[in-house]
Coordinates of C-alpha atoms in Angstrom, one line a residue:
M1 CA -26.2 -7.4 -5.0
K2 CA -25.2 -7.9 -8.5
F3 CA -21.4 -7.8 -9.2
I4 CA -21.5 -4.8 -11.9
Y5 CA -23.8 -1.8 -11.7
T6 CA -23.5 1.2 -14.3
T7 CA -24.2 4.9 -13.3
D8 CA -24.3 8.1 -15.6
R9 CA -20.6 8.1 -15.2
L10 CA -19.4 5.0 -13.6
Y11 CA -18.9 1.5 -13.8
L12 CA -19.3 0.2 -10.3
R13 CA -17.6 -3.6 -10.2
T14 CA -16.6 -6.4 -7.7
L15 CA -13.4 -7.7 -8.6
D16 CA -11.1 -10.6 -7.7
E17 CA -7.5 -11.9 -7.8
R18 CA -7.1 -11.5 -11.3
S19 CA -7.3 -7.9 -10.9
A20 CA -4.6 -7.6 -8.4
D21 CA -2.3 -5.4 -10.6
K22 CA -5.1 -2.4 -11.0
I23 CA -5.7 -2.6 -7.4
L24 CA -2.4 -2.4 -6.5
E25 CA -1.8 0.4 -8.9
F26 CA -4.8 2.5 -7.4
Y27 CA -3.6 1.9 -3.9
N28 CA 0.1 2.6 -4.9
A29 CA -1.7 6.1 -6.6
G30 CA -3.7 7.0 -3.4
R31 CA -0.9 5.9 -0.8
D32 CA -0.2 9.3 0.5
V33 CA -4.0 10.3 0.7
F34 CA -5.3 7.6 2.1
S35 CA -2.8 6.9 5.0
K36 CA -3.5 10.0 6.2
V37 CA -7.2 8.8 7.5
E38 CA -6.9 4.8 7.5
S39 CA -5.3 2.6 9.7
E40 CA -1.7 1.5 9.3
K41 CA -1.4 -1.0 6.7
P42 CA 1.5 -3.8 6.6
S43 CA 4.8 -3.4 4.8
S44 CA 3.4 -6.2 2.2
F45 CA 0.0 -4.2 1.7
Y46 CA 1.5 -2.8 -1.2
T47 CA 2.6 -5.8 -2.8
L48 CA 0.8 -7.7 -5.8
S49 CA 0.6 -11.2 -3.6
Y50 CA -1.0 -9.3 -1.2
Q51 CA -3.7 -7.2 -3.1
A52 CA -4.3 -10.6 -4.8
T53 CA -5.0 -12.6 -1.9
L54 CA -7.2 -9.7 -0.5
A55 CA -9.2 -9.4 -3.5
S56 CA -9.7 -13.1 -3.3
M57 CA -10.9 -12.7 0.3
E58 CA -13.1 -9.9 -0.4
F59 CA -14.8 -11.7 -3.4
K60 CA -15.2 -14.8 -1.5
A61 CA -17.0 -12.4 1.4
F62 CA -19.2 -11.0 -1.5
L63 CA -20.6 -14.1 -2.7
D64 CA -21.1 -14.9 1.4
G65 CA -23.1 -11.5 1.6
T66 CA -20.7 -10.5 4.6
Y67 CA -18.5 -8.1 2.7
M68 CA -19.1 -6.0 -0.7
R69 CA -16.3 -3.8 -2.2
Y70 CA -17.3 -2.1 -5.4
Y71 CA -14.6 -0.3 -7.6
L72 CA -15.2 2.8 -9.4
F73 CA -14.3 3.3 -13.2
D74 CA -15.1 6.6 -15.1
I75 CA -16.9 5.3 -17.9
T76 CA -14.4 6.7 -20.1
E77 CA -11.7 5.2 -18.5
P78 CA -12.8 1.6 -18.0
D79 CA -9.3 0.3 -17.2
T80 CA -8.7 2.3 -14.4
I81 CA -9.8 2.2 -10.5
I82 CA -10.7 5.6 -9.5
G83 CA -12.2 4.6 -6.1
T84 CA -13.8 2.0 -3.8
V85 CA -17.2 2.1 -1.8
S86 CA -17.6 -1.3 0.6
F87 CA -19.7 -2.1 2.7
S88 CA -18.3 -4.3 6.2
Y89 CA -19.7 -5.5 9.6
F90 CA -23.1 -6.6 8.5
M91 CA -25.4 -7.1 11.8
P92 CA -28.3 -9.0 10.9
M93 CA -31.4 -9.2 13.0
P94 CA -32.1 -7.3 15.1
Y95 CA -29.9 -4.6 13.8
Y96 CA -30.0 -4.9 10.0
S97 CA -26.7 -2.8 10.1
C98 CA -23.4 -2.4 8.4
I99 CA -20.7 0.1 7.8
I100 CA -19.7 1.9 4.5
G101 CA -16.4 2.9 3.7
Y102 CA -15.1 4.9 0.7
K103 CA -11.9 6.4 -0.9
L104 CA -11.5 8.1 -4.3
L105 CA -8.0 8.9 -5.8
P106 CA -7.5 13.0 -5.5
G107 CA -7.6 13.7 -9.2
Y108 CA -11.1 12.6 -9.4
C109 CA -12.4 14.5 -6.2
K110 CA -14.9 17.5 -6.5
K111 CA -16.2 16.0 -9.5
G112 CA -19.4 14.4 -8.1
Y113 CA -18.0 10.4 -8.7
A114 CA -18.1 9.6 -4.9
T115 CA -21.5 11.0 -4.4
E116 CA -22.8 9.3 -7.5
A117 CA -21.3 6.1 -6.5
V118 CA -22.1 6.4 -3.0
S119 CA -26.0 7.6 -3.7
F120 CA -26.8 4.8 -6.0
L121 CA -24.9 2.0 -3.8
T122 CA -26.8 2.5 -0.9
G123 CA -30.1 2.6 -2.5
C124 CA -29.0 -0.9 -3.9
L125 CA -28.3 -2.0 -0.4
F126 CA -31.6 -0.7 1.0
K127 CA -33.5 -2.9 -1.8
E128 CA -31.3 -5.6 -2.6
H129 CA -29.6 -6.6 0.8
K130 CA -32.5 -5.7 3.3
V131 CA -30.3 -3.3 5.5
H132 CA -32.2 -0.8 7.6
R133 CA -29.1 1.6 8.8
I134 CA -25.7 2.0 7.1
E135 CA -23.2 3.9 9.4
A136 CA -20.0 6.1 8.4
F137 CA -17.1 7.2 10.5
C138 CA -14.7 10.1 9.5
L139 CA -12.6 12.2 11.4
P140 CA -13.6 15.3 12.9
D141 CA -11.6 17.6 10.1
N142 CA -12.2 15.4 7.2
T143 CA -14.3 18.3 5.6
P144 CA -14.8 16.5 2.2
S145 CA -16.0 13.5 4.0
I146 CA -18.1 14.9 6.0
N147 CA -19.6 17.1 2.9
L148 CA -20.2 13.8 1.1
L149 CA -22.2 12.1 3.6
L150 CA -24.3 15.1 4.3
R151 CA -24.8 15.4 0.4
T152 CA -26.0 11.5 0.3
G153 CA -28.2 11.8 2.8
F154 CA -26.2 11.0 6.0
E155 CA -27.1 12.5 9.5
F156 CA -24.7 13.5 11.9
E157 CA -25.4 10.8 15.0
S158 CA -22.5 11.4 17.5
V159 CA -19.0 11.6 18.1
A160 CA -17.1 8.3 18.7
K161 CA -14.9 8.9 21.3
S162 CA -11.3 6.8 21.0
A163 CA -13.1 5.0 18.1
I164 CA -10.6 4.0 15.5
R165 CA -6.8 3.3 15.9
L166 CA -4.7 5.0 13.1
K167 CA -0.9 5.9 13.2
D168 CA -0.5 7.9 16.0
G169 CA -3.2 5.7 18.0
F170 CA -7.1 5.9 18.9
T171 CA -8.7 8.8 17.6
D172 CA -12.3 10.3 17.9
H173 CA -14.5 10.0 14.9
R174 CA -17.9 11.6 13.8
R175 CA -20.7 8.8 13.2
Y176 CA -23.1 9.4 10.4
V177 CA -26.2 7.3 9.6
L178 CA -28.0 6.7 6.8
I179 CA -31.6 4.8 7.6
D180 CA -34.0 3.6 5.3
Y181 CA -37.2 4.4 7.1
D182 CA -39.3 2.5 4.6
S183 CA -37.8 -1.0 5.5

């Protein structure tokens, strides 16, 4: 996978610790929304040093091919992170699978940015990383996420009971899959 991609309206870029200030700004801007659907973060998560360390680790994992996070930038605002798409938990042969995660700042929702980024990056992952199956998990009441997954070709597979720990304990999540039948 490349470090930078360009779509019709987005720059999709990997970042390292030199961008920790922009990454922290992004997480602070989306904190209230993201905290409702993600696992609880340590209090130090919202510090520059934490984000610099995390960005460095994620960049190294990207180079190793074990984790990929792309930061989304609107082409008209090339210095502002508006979202992320990540791929994690890569499982080699015989599975050839991984898990996708994504988030978008509220002001950029319902404008097609997430659809554009997820569609583009899943296509790249199938071609360049030889993944066969991409899984996504979302809360049963997260209609925007469900709609995004369906728009980008994911299919509902099952309910993963008590699958992910959020603030209030373990919660059921809907599991969606996107399969490259040509691989």
